[in-house]
């Protein structure tokens, strides 16, 4: 049996202590980074703005309906927000959302398009998208909100022209007029791939 000298025991203890310190350093640094928000990545993979702490879409006060339409529940929603006459950017986004819906292919069955109007400008719905199969998938669904309810949500239509809503009714991302349809499509594909809901 081999007996270690006092010097060897001290050397082994130092090595073990050094090894433990080296293993703990990444955890200590990570907790400090999170605690003090230092060196955290500032960019994210999404193109739209995350909409947190907003009232769920299904609970908004819909005019002329006592409740949210069943045809839209349990689907991902692409919501085109329109508080004025639909011209310019609104028309552009109508076309973009139709093309995005078509580009989703078979995943498009999980998505519905909603045209959200104020009561002041309750215009007709956009035309349906041809060649999409099931009429309930290719058509636009219209929802109307009263003017006071619009004013209670000042960010609606001003900051965001298009919203993505998940199948549980939560607002996920918002897109300003400056965003492109390609950016929205990229985010939507990522969301559909990550979630089996809808």
mmCIF file with all atom_site columns, C-alpha atoms in Angstrom:
data_model
loop_
_atom_site.group_PDB
_atom_site.id
_atom_site.type_symbol
_atom_site.label_atom_id
_atom_site.label_alt_id
_atom_site.label_comp_id
_atom_site.label_asym_id
_atom_site.label_entity_id
_atom_site.label_seq_id
_atom_site.pdbx_PDB_ins_code
_atom_site.Cartn_x
_atom_site.Cartn_y
_atom_site.Cartn_z
_atom_site.occupancy
_atom_site.B_iso_or_equiv
_atom_site.pdbx_formal_charge
_atom_site.auth_seq_id
_atom_site.auth_comp_id
_atom_site.auth_asym_id
_atom_site.auth_atom_id
_atom_site.pdbx_PDB_model_num
ATOM 1   C CA . UNK A 1 1   ? 0.000   0.000  0.000   1.00 0.00 ? 1   UNK A CA 1
ATOM 2   C CA . UNK A 1 2   ? 1.335   3.365  -1.069  1.00 0.00 ? 2   UNK A CA 1
ATOM 3   C CA . UNK A 1 3   ? 1.191   6.170  1.504   1.00 0.00 ? 3   UNK A CA 1
ATOM 4   C CA . UNK A 1 4   ? 1.072   9.764  0.259   1.00 0.00 ? 4   UNK A CA 1
ATOM 5   C CA . UNK A 1 5   ? 3.386   12.304 1.727   1.00 0.00 ? 5   UNK A CA 1
ATOM 6   C CA . UNK A 1 6   ? 2.068   15.507 3.265   1.00 0.00 ? 6   UNK A CA 1
ATOM 7   C CA . UNK A 1 7   ? 3.329   17.460 0.257   1.00 0.00 ? 7   UNK A CA 1
ATOM 8   C CA . UNK A 1 8   ? 1.477   15.194 -2.215  1.00 0.00 ? 8   UNK A CA 1
ATOM 9   C CA . UNK A 1 9   ? -1.728  15.517 -0.224  1.00 0.00 ? 9   UNK A CA 1
ATOM 10  C CA . UNK A 1 10  ? -1.473  19.330 -0.329  1.00 0.00 ? 10  UNK A CA 1
ATOM 11  C CA . UNK A 1 11  ? -0.736  19.252 -4.070  1.00 0.00 ? 11  UNK A CA 1
ATOM 12  C CA . UNK A 1 12  ? -3.785  17.022 -4.709  1.00 0.00 ? 12  UNK A CA 1
ATOM 13  C CA . UNK A 1 13  ? -5.992  19.299 -2.624  1.00 0.00 ? 13  UNK A CA 1
ATOM 14  C CA . UNK A 1 14  ? -4.784  22.321 -4.590  1.00 0.00 ? 14  UNK A CA 1
ATOM 15  C CA . UNK A 1 15  ? -5.549  20.561 -7.883  1.00 0.00 ? 15  UNK A CA 1
ATOM 16  C CA . UNK A 1 16  ? -9.013  19.589 -6.679  1.00 0.00 ? 16  UNK A CA 1
ATOM 17  C CA . UNK A 1 17  ? -9.693  23.139 -5.447  1.00 0.00 ? 17  UNK A CA 1
ATOM 18  C CA . UNK A 1 18  ? -8.486  24.597 -8.747  1.00 0.00 ? 18  UNK A CA 1
ATOM 19  C CA . UNK A 1 19  ? -10.672 22.173 -10.698 1.00 0.00 ? 19  UNK A CA 1
ATOM 20  C CA . UNK A 1 20  ? -13.741 23.088 -8.617  1.00 0.00 ? 20  UNK A CA 1
ATOM 21  C CA . UNK A 1 21  ? -13.053 26.801 -9.072  1.00 0.00 ? 21  UNK A CA 1
ATOM 22  C CA . UNK A 1 22  ? -12.708 26.349 -12.838 1.00 0.00 ? 22  UNK A CA 1
ATOM 23  C CA . UNK A 1 23  ? -16.018 24.486 -12.942 1.00 0.00 ? 23  UNK A CA 1
ATOM 24  C CA . UNK A 1 24  ? -17.814 27.145 -10.886 1.00 0.00 ? 24  UNK A CA 1
ATOM 25  C CA . UNK A 1 25  ? -16.529 30.211 -12.772 1.00 0.00 ? 25  UNK A CA 1
ATOM 26  C CA . UNK A 1 26  ? -18.953 29.902 -15.756 1.00 0.00 ? 26  UNK A CA 1
ATOM 27  C CA . UNK A 1 27  ? -21.956 29.574 -13.428 1.00 0.00 ? 27  UNK A CA 1
ATOM 28  C CA . UNK A 1 28  ? -20.883 32.549 -11.327 1.00 0.00 ? 28  UNK A CA 1
ATOM 29  C CA . UNK A 1 29  ? -20.255 34.691 -14.426 1.00 0.00 ? 29  UNK A CA 1
ATOM 30  C CA . UNK A 1 30  ? -23.599 33.701 -15.961 1.00 0.00 ? 30  UNK A CA 1
ATOM 31  C CA . UNK A 1 31  ? -25.519 34.609 -12.808 1.00 0.00 ? 31  UNK A CA 1
ATOM 32  C CA . UNK A 1 32  ? -23.727 37.960 -12.571 1.00 0.00 ? 32  UNK A CA 1
ATOM 33  C CA . UNK A 1 33  ? -24.464 38.692 -16.243 1.00 0.00 ? 33  UNK A CA 1
ATOM 34  C CA . UNK A 1 34  ? -28.161 38.007 -15.755 1.00 0.00 ? 34  UNK A CA 1
ATOM 35  C CA . UNK A 1 35  ? -28.354 39.818 -12.421 1.00 0.00 ? 35  UNK A CA 1
ATOM 36  C CA . UNK A 1 36  ? -26.667 42.995 -13.674 1.00 0.00 ? 36  UNK A CA 1
ATOM 37  C CA . UNK A 1 37  ? -27.736 42.639 -17.340 1.00 0.00 ? 37  UNK A CA 1
ATOM 38  C CA . UNK A 1 38  ? -24.186 42.859 -18.612 1.00 0.00 ? 38  UNK A CA 1
ATOM 39  C CA . UNK A 1 39  ? -23.006 41.354 -21.917 1.00 0.00 ? 39  UNK A CA 1
ATOM 40  C CA . UNK A 1 40  ? -26.450 39.997 -22.709 1.00 0.00 ? 40  UNK A CA 1
ATOM 41  C CA . UNK A 1 41  ? -27.225 39.647 -26.426 1.00 0.00 ? 41  UNK A CA 1
ATOM 42  C CA . UNK A 1 42  ? -29.369 42.546 -27.599 1.00 0.00 ? 42  UNK A CA 1
ATOM 43  C CA . UNK A 1 43  ? -30.584 41.133 -30.896 1.00 0.00 ? 43  UNK A CA 1
ATOM 44  C CA . UNK A 1 44  ? -33.339 38.581 -31.286 1.00 0.00 ? 44  UNK A CA 1
ATOM 45  C CA . UNK A 1 45  ? -34.382 36.288 -34.083 1.00 0.00 ? 45  UNK A CA 1
ATOM 46  C CA . UNK A 1 46  ? -37.841 37.815 -34.525 1.00 0.00 ? 46  UNK A CA 1
ATOM 47  C CA . UNK A 1 47  ? -38.464 40.685 -36.926 1.00 0.00 ? 47  UNK A CA 1
ATOM 48  C CA . UNK A 1 48  ? -41.683 42.012 -35.379 1.00 0.00 ? 48  UNK A CA 1
ATOM 49  C CA . UNK A 1 49  ? -42.055 43.522 -31.924 1.00 0.00 ? 49  UNK A CA 1
ATOM 50  C CA . UNK A 1 50  ? -43.118 41.205 -29.103 1.00 0.00 ? 50  UNK A CA 1
ATOM 51  C CA . UNK A 1 51  ? -46.438 42.336 -27.658 1.00 0.00 ? 51  UNK A CA 1
ATOM 52  C CA . UNK A 1 52  ? -46.360 41.532 -23.981 1.00 0.00 ? 52  UNK A CA 1
ATOM 53  C CA . UNK A 1 53  ? -48.811 42.503 -21.253 1.00 0.00 ? 53  UNK A CA 1
ATOM 54  C CA . UNK A 1 54  ? -51.600 43.253 -23.721 1.00 0.00 ? 54  UNK A CA 1
ATOM 55  C CA . UNK A 1 55  ? -55.181 42.110 -23.193 1.00 0.00 ? 55  UNK A CA 1
ATOM 56  C CA . UNK A 1 56  ? -55.875 38.793 -25.020 1.00 0.00 ? 56  UNK A CA 1
ATOM 57  C CA . UNK A 1 57  ? -57.372 39.354 -28.470 1.00 0.00 ? 57  UNK A CA 1
ATOM 58  C CA . UNK A 1 58  ? -60.431 37.161 -27.828 1.00 0.00 ? 58  UNK A CA 1
ATOM 59  C CA . UNK A 1 59  ? -61.465 39.358 -24.886 1.00 0.00 ? 59  UNK A CA 1
ATOM 60  C CA . UNK A 1 60  ? -61.550 42.629 -26.799 1.00 0.00 ? 60  UNK A CA 1
ATOM 61  C CA . UNK A 1 61  ? -65.021 44.241 -26.992 1.00 0.00 ? 61  UNK A CA 1
ATOM 62  C CA . UNK A 1 62  ? -66.281 43.285 -30.446 1.00 0.00 ? 62  UNK A CA 1
ATOM 63  C CA . UNK A 1 63  ? -69.093 45.341 -31.888 1.00 0.00 ? 63  UNK A CA 1
ATOM 64  C CA . UNK A 1 64  ? -72.156 43.645 -33.441 1.00 0.00 ? 64  UNK A CA 1
ATOM 65  C CA . UNK A 1 65  ? -71.044 40.343 -31.922 1.00 0.00 ? 65  UNK A CA 1
ATOM 66  C CA . UNK A 1 66  ? -71.560 39.266 -28.350 1.00 0.00 ? 66  UNK A CA 1
ATOM 67  C CA . UNK A 1 67  ? -68.556 36.999 -28.531 1.00 0.00 ? 67  UNK A CA 1
ATOM 68  C CA . UNK A 1 68  ? -65.528 36.237 -30.625 1.00 0.00 ? 68  UNK A CA 1
ATOM 69  C CA . UNK A 1 69  ? -66.408 34.244 -33.805 1.00 0.00 ? 69  UNK A CA 1
ATOM 70  C CA . UNK A 1 70  ? -65.931 30.483 -33.379 1.00 0.00 ? 70  UNK A CA 1
ATOM 71  C CA . UNK A 1 71  ? -64.501 30.192 -36.912 1.00 0.00 ? 71  UNK A CA 1
ATOM 72  C CA . UNK A 1 72  ? -61.413 32.061 -35.737 1.00 0.00 ? 72  UNK A CA 1
ATOM 73  C CA . UNK A 1 73  ? -60.797 30.244 -32.467 1.00 0.00 ? 73  UNK A CA 1
ATOM 74  C CA . UNK A 1 74  ? -57.961 27.721 -32.246 1.00 0.00 ? 74  UNK A CA 1
ATOM 75  C CA . UNK A 1 75  ? -56.217 29.209 -35.296 1.00 0.00 ? 75  UNK A CA 1
ATOM 76  C CA . UNK A 1 76  ? -53.251 31.478 -35.762 1.00 0.00 ? 76  UNK A CA 1
ATOM 77  C CA . UNK A 1 77  ? -54.505 34.897 -36.856 1.00 0.00 ? 77  UNK A CA 1
ATOM 78  C CA . UNK A 1 78  ? -52.962 37.480 -39.157 1.00 0.00 ? 78  UNK A CA 1
ATOM 79  C CA . UNK A 1 79  ? -54.793 40.670 -38.203 1.00 0.00 ? 79  UNK A CA 1
ATOM 80  C CA . UNK A 1 80  ? -54.749 43.678 -40.528 1.00 0.00 ? 80  UNK A CA 1
ATOM 81  C CA . UNK A 1 81  ? -55.546 46.752 -38.411 1.00 0.00 ? 81  UNK A CA 1
ATOM 82  C CA . UNK A 1 82  ? -57.459 49.508 -40.195 1.00 0.00 ? 82  UNK A CA 1
ATOM 83  C CA . UNK A 1 83  ? -58.765 52.604 -38.398 1.00 0.00 ? 83  UNK A CA 1
ATOM 84  C CA . UNK A 1 84  ? -59.301 54.703 -41.537 1.00 0.00 ? 84  UNK A CA 1
ATOM 85  C CA . UNK A 1 85  ? -60.348 54.197 -45.136 1.00 0.00 ? 85  UNK A CA 1
ATOM 86  C CA . UNK A 1 86  ? -58.296 51.329 -46.528 1.00 0.00 ? 86  UNK A CA 1
ATOM 87  C CA . UNK A 1 87  ? -55.827 52.954 -48.916 1.00 0.00 ? 87  UNK A CA 1
ATOM 88  C CA . UNK A 1 88  ? -52.075 53.020 -49.454 1.00 0.00 ? 88  UNK A CA 1
ATOM 89  C CA . UNK A 1 89  ? -50.394 50.978 -46.719 1.00 0.00 ? 89  UNK A CA 1
ATOM 90  C CA . UNK A 1 90  ? -53.633 49.168 -45.877 1.00 0.00 ? 90  UNK A CA 1
ATOM 91  C CA . UNK A 1 91  ? -54.073 47.990 -49.497 1.00 0.00 ? 91  UNK A CA 1
ATOM 92  C CA . UNK A 1 92  ? -50.403 47.048 -49.635 1.00 0.00 ? 92  UNK A CA 1
ATOM 93  C CA . UNK A 1 93  ? -50.734 44.908 -46.493 1.00 0.00 ? 93  UNK A CA 1
ATOM 94  C CA . UNK A 1 94  ? -53.932 43.283 -47.823 1.00 0.00 ? 94  UNK A CA 1
ATOM 95  C CA . UNK A 1 95  ? -51.962 42.004 -50.798 1.00 0.00 ? 95  UNK A CA 1
ATOM 96  C CA . UNK A 1 96  ? -48.969 41.074 -48.645 1.00 0.00 ? 96  UNK A CA 1
ATOM 97  C CA . UNK A 1 97  ? -51.071 39.038 -46.208 1.00 0.00 ? 97  UNK A CA 1
ATOM 98  C CA . UNK A 1 98  ? -52.794 37.211 -49.052 1.00 0.00 ? 98  UNK A CA 1
ATOM 99  C CA . UNK A 1 99  ? -49.416 36.316 -50.543 1.00 0.00 ? 99  UNK A CA 1
ATOM 100 C CA . UNK A 1 100 ? -48.039 35.293 -47.140 1.00 0.00 ? 100 UNK A CA 1
ATOM 101 C CA . UNK A 1 101 ? -51.051 33.052 -46.567 1.00 0.00 ? 101 UNK A CA 1
ATOM 102 C CA . UNK A 1 102 ? -50.546 31.456 -49.980 1.00 0.00 ? 102 UNK A CA 1
ATOM 103 C CA . UNK A 1 103 ? -46.787 31.025 -49.371 1.00 0.00 ? 103 UNK A CA 1
ATOM 104 C CA . UNK A 1 104 ? -47.485 28.987 -46.222 1.00 0.00 ? 104 UNK A CA 1
ATOM 105 C CA . UNK A 1 105 ? -48.769 26.119 -48.388 1.00 0.00 ? 105 UNK A CA 1
ATOM 106 C CA . UNK A 1 106 ? -50.435 23.384 -46.336 1.00 0.00 ? 106 UNK A CA 1
ATOM 107 C CA . UNK A 1 107 ? -49.501 25.222 -43.113 1.00 0.00 ? 107 UNK A CA 1
ATOM 108 C CA . UNK A 1 108 ? -51.919 27.918 -44.295 1.00 0.00 ? 108 UNK A CA 1
ATOM 109 C CA . UNK A 1 109 ? -54.799 25.756 -43.013 1.00 0.00 ? 109 UNK A CA 1
ATOM 110 C CA . UNK A 1 110 ? -53.708 26.690 -39.481 1.00 0.00 ? 110 UNK A CA 1
ATOM 111 C CA . UNK A 1 111 ? -53.924 30.433 -40.192 1.00 0.00 ? 111 UNK A CA 1
ATOM 112 C CA . UNK A 1 112 ? -56.866 32.814 -40.675 1.00 0.00 ? 112 UNK A CA 1
ATOM 113 C CA . UNK A 1 113 ? -56.755 36.401 -41.931 1.00 0.00 ? 113 UNK A CA 1
ATOM 114 C CA . UNK A 1 114 ? -58.721 39.044 -40.036 1.00 0.00 ? 114 UNK A CA 1
ATOM 115 C CA . UNK A 1 115 ? -59.581 42.551 -41.225 1.00 0.00 ? 115 UNK A CA 1
ATOM 116 C CA . UNK A 1 116 ? -60.053 44.706 -38.098 1.00 0.00 ? 116 UNK A CA 1
ATOM 117 C CA . UNK A 1 117 ? -62.039 47.909 -38.672 1.00 0.00 ? 117 UNK A CA 1
ATOM 118 C CA . UNK A 1 118 ? -63.326 50.742 -36.556 1.00 0.00 ? 118 UNK A CA 1
ATOM 119 C CA . UNK A 1 119 ? -67.074 51.374 -36.635 1.00 0.00 ? 119 UNK A CA 1
ATOM 120 C CA . UNK A 1 120 ? -66.415 54.693 -38.356 1.00 0.00 ? 120 UNK A CA 1
ATOM 121 C CA . UNK A 1 121 ? -64.813 52.974 -41.356 1.00 0.00 ? 121 UNK A CA 1
ATOM 122 C CA . UNK A 1 122 ? -66.634 49.652 -41.459 1.00 0.00 ? 122 UNK A CA 1
ATOM 123 C CA . UNK A 1 123 ? -65.883 49.042 -45.129 1.00 0.00 ? 123 UNK A CA 1
ATOM 124 C CA . UNK A 1 124 ? -66.293 45.833 -47.054 1.00 0.00 ? 124 UNK A CA 1
ATOM 125 C CA . UNK A 1 125 ? -63.871 42.979 -46.558 1.00 0.00 ? 125 UNK A CA 1
ATOM 126 C CA . UNK A 1 126 ? -60.983 42.433 -48.959 1.00 0.00 ? 126 UNK A CA 1
ATOM 127 C CA . UNK A 1 127 ? -61.519 39.919 -51.738 1.00 0.00 ? 127 UNK A CA 1
ATOM 128 C CA . UNK A 1 128 ? -60.883 36.249 -51.057 1.00 0.00 ? 128 UNK A CA 1
ATOM 129 C CA . UNK A 1 129 ? -57.656 34.723 -52.230 1.00 0.00 ? 129 UNK A CA 1
ATOM 130 C CA . UNK A 1 130 ? -58.218 32.484 -55.224 1.00 0.00 ? 130 UNK A CA 1
ATOM 131 C CA . UNK A 1 131 ? -56.754 29.014 -55.441 1.00 0.00 ? 131 UNK A CA 1
ATOM 132 C CA . UNK A 1 132 ? -56.510 28.383 -51.693 1.00 0.00 ? 132 UNK A CA 1
ATOM 133 C CA . UNK A 1 133 ? -58.950 25.457 -51.452 1.00 0.00 ? 133 UNK A CA 1
ATOM 134 C CA . UNK A 1 134 ? -61.333 25.655 -48.479 1.00 0.00 ? 134 UNK A CA 1
ATOM 135 C CA . UNK A 1 135 ? -63.280 28.941 -48.515 1.00 0.00 ? 135 UNK A CA 1
ATOM 136 C CA . UNK A 1 136 ? -62.983 29.380 -44.728 1.00 0.00 ? 136 UNK A CA 1
ATOM 137 C CA . UNK A 1 137 ? -59.210 29.362 -45.119 1.00 0.00 ? 137 UNK A CA 1
ATOM 138 C CA . UNK A 1 138 ? -58.910 31.726 -48.067 1.00 0.00 ? 138 UNK A CA 1
ATOM 139 C CA . UNK A 1 139 ? -61.440 34.346 -47.019 1.00 0.00 ? 139 UNK A CA 1
ATOM 140 C CA . UNK A 1 140 ? -60.973 37.410 -44.877 1.00 0.00 ? 140 UNK A CA 1
ATOM 141 C CA . UNK A 1 141 ? -62.878 37.523 -41.592 1.00 0.00 ? 141 UNK A CA 1
ATOM 142 C CA . UNK A 1 142 ? -64.123 40.929 -40.520 1.00 0.00 ? 142 UNK A CA 1
ATOM 143 C CA . UNK A 1 143 ? -64.252 42.309 -36.988 1.00 0.00 ? 143 UNK A CA 1
ATOM 144 C CA . UNK A 1 144 ? -65.372 45.767 -35.893 1.00 0.00 ? 144 UNK A CA 1
ATOM 145 C CA . UNK A 1 145 ? -64.565 47.708 -32.729 1.00 0.00 ? 145 UNK A CA 1
ATOM 146 C CA . UNK A 1 146 ? -66.239 50.866 -31.454 1.00 0.00 ? 146 UNK A CA 1
ATOM 147 C CA . UNK A 1 147 ? -64.290 54.119 -31.514 1.00 0.00 ? 147 UNK A CA 1
ATOM 148 C CA . UNK A 1 148 ? -63.955 54.386 -27.690 1.00 0.00 ? 148 UNK A CA 1
ATOM 149 C CA . UNK A 1 149 ? -62.466 50.888 -27.661 1.00 0.00 ? 149 UNK A CA 1
ATOM 150 C CA . UNK A 1 150 ? -59.940 51.957 -30.306 1.00 0.00 ? 150 UNK A CA 1
ATOM 151 C CA . UNK A 1 151 ? -59.000 54.955 -28.198 1.00 0.00 ? 151 UNK A CA 1
ATOM 152 C CA . UNK A 1 152 ? -58.430 52.677 -25.199 1.00 0.00 ? 152 UNK A CA 1
ATOM 153 C CA . UNK A 1 153 ? -55.702 50.972 -27.265 1.00 0.00 ? 153 UNK A CA 1
ATOM 154 C CA . UNK A 1 154 ? -53.655 53.906 -28.637 1.00 0.00 ? 154 UNK A CA 1
ATOM 155 C CA . UNK A 1 155 ? -50.915 51.608 -29.944 1.00 0.00 ? 155 UNK A CA 1
ATOM 156 C CA . UNK A 1 156 ? -53.396 49.823 -32.240 1.00 0.00 ? 156 UNK A CA 1
ATOM 157 C CA . UNK A 1 157 ? -53.059 50.903 -35.853 1.00 0.00 ? 157 UNK A CA 1
ATOM 158 C CA . UNK A 1 158 ? -50.589 53.627 -34.934 1.00 0.00 ? 158 UNK A CA 1
ATOM 159 C CA . UNK A 1 159 ? -47.614 51.549 -33.865 1.00 0.00 ? 159 UNK A CA 1
ATOM 160 C CA . UNK A 1 160 ? -48.687 48.289 -35.496 1.00 0.00 ? 160 UNK A CA 1
ATOM 161 C CA . UNK A 1 161 ? -50.529 47.711 -38.749 1.00 0.00 ? 161 UNK A CA 1
ATOM 162 C CA . UNK A 1 162 ? -50.412 43.896 -38.617 1.00 0.00 ? 162 UNK A CA 1
ATOM 163 C CA . UNK A 1 163 ? -50.642 41.581 -35.589 1.00 0.00 ? 163 UNK A CA 1
ATOM 164 C CA . UNK A 1 164 ? -49.962 37.872 -35.177 1.00 0.00 ? 164 UNK A CA 1
ATOM 165 C CA . UNK A 1 165 ? -52.288 36.230 -32.644 1.00 0.00 ? 165 UNK A CA 1
ATOM 166 C CA . UNK A 1 166 ? -51.706 32.685 -31.352 1.00 0.00 ? 166 UNK A CA 1
ATOM 167 C CA . UNK A 1 167 ? -54.478 30.037 -31.107 1.00 0.00 ? 167 UNK A CA 1
ATOM 168 C CA . UNK A 1 168 ? -55.030 30.874 -27.417 1.00 0.00 ? 168 UNK A CA 1
ATOM 169 C CA . UNK A 1 169 ? -55.805 34.505 -28.319 1.00 0.00 ? 169 UNK A CA 1
ATOM 170 C CA . UNK A 1 170 ? -52.528 36.016 -27.109 1.00 0.00 ? 170 UNK A CA 1
ATOM 171 C CA . UNK A 1 171 ? -50.965 38.818 -29.107 1.00 0.00 ? 171 UNK A CA 1
ATOM 172 C CA . UNK A 1 172 ? -47.546 37.553 -30.175 1.00 0.00 ? 172 UNK A CA 1
ATOM 173 C CA . UNK A 1 173 ? -45.931 40.109 -32.476 1.00 0.00 ? 173 UNK A CA 1
ATOM 174 C CA . UNK A 1 174 ? -46.808 43.416 -34.103 1.00 0.00 ? 174 UNK A CA 1
ATOM 175 C CA . UNK A 1 175 ? -45.540 44.847 -37.380 1.00 0.00 ? 175 UNK A CA 1
ATOM 176 C CA . UNK A 1 176 ? -45.356 48.504 -38.340 1.00 0.00 ? 176 UNK A CA 1
ATOM 177 C CA . UNK A 1 177 ? -45.770 49.716 -41.908 1.00 0.00 ? 177 UNK A CA 1
ATOM 178 C CA . UNK A 1 178 ? -41.963 49.802 -42.179 1.00 0.00 ? 178 UNK A CA 1
ATOM 179 C CA . UNK A 1 179 ? -41.725 46.000 -41.858 1.00 0.00 ? 179 UNK A CA 1
ATOM 180 C CA . UNK A 1 180 ? -41.791 43.845 -44.963 1.00 0.00 ? 180 UNK A CA 1
ATOM 181 C CA . UNK A 1 181 ? -44.032 40.913 -45.768 1.00 0.00 ? 181 UNK A CA 1
ATOM 182 C CA . UNK A 1 182 ? -40.934 38.741 -45.997 1.00 0.00 ? 182 UNK A CA 1
ATOM 183 C CA . UNK A 1 183 ? -40.053 39.523 -42.366 1.00 0.00 ? 183 UNK A CA 1
ATOM 184 C CA . UNK A 1 184 ? -43.568 38.674 -41.225 1.00 0.00 ? 184 UNK A CA 1
ATOM 185 C CA . UNK A 1 185 ? -43.557 35.409 -43.212 1.00 0.00 ? 185 UNK A CA 1
ATOM 186 C CA . UNK A 1 186 ? -40.237 34.406 -41.659 1.00 0.00 ? 186 UNK A CA 1
ATOM 187 C CA . UNK A 1 187 ? -41.572 34.997 -38.128 1.00 0.00 ? 187 UNK A CA 1
ATOM 188 C CA . UNK A 1 188 ? -44.855 33.217 -38.849 1.00 0.00 ? 188 UNK A CA 1
ATOM 189 C CA . UNK A 1 189 ? -43.104 30.150 -40.277 1.00 0.00 ? 189 UNK A CA 1
ATOM 190 C CA . UNK A 1 190 ? -40.882 30.019 -37.199 1.00 0.00 ? 190 UNK A CA 1
ATOM 191 C CA . UNK A 1 191 ? -43.929 30.224 -34.904 1.00 0.00 ? 191 UNK A CA 1
ATOM 192 C CA . UNK A 1 192 ? -45.845 27.546 -36.817 1.00 0.00 ? 192 UNK A CA 1
ATOM 193 C CA . UNK A 1 193 ? -42.832 25.244 -36.752 1.00 0.00 ? 193 UNK A CA 1
ATOM 194 C CA . UNK A 1 194 ? -42.292 25.724 -33.013 1.00 0.00 ? 194 UNK A CA 1
ATOM 195 C CA . UNK A 1 195 ? -45.941 25.195 -32.070 1.00 0.00 ? 195 UNK A CA 1
ATOM 196 C CA . UNK A 1 196 ? -48.311 22.337 -32.802 1.00 0.00 ? 196 UNK A CA 1
ATOM 197 C CA . UNK A 1 197 ? -51.315 24.443 -31.756 1.00 0.00 ? 197 UNK A CA 1
ATOM 198 C CA . UNK A 1 198 ? -53.749 25.680 -34.360 1.00 0.00 ? 198 UNK A CA 1
#
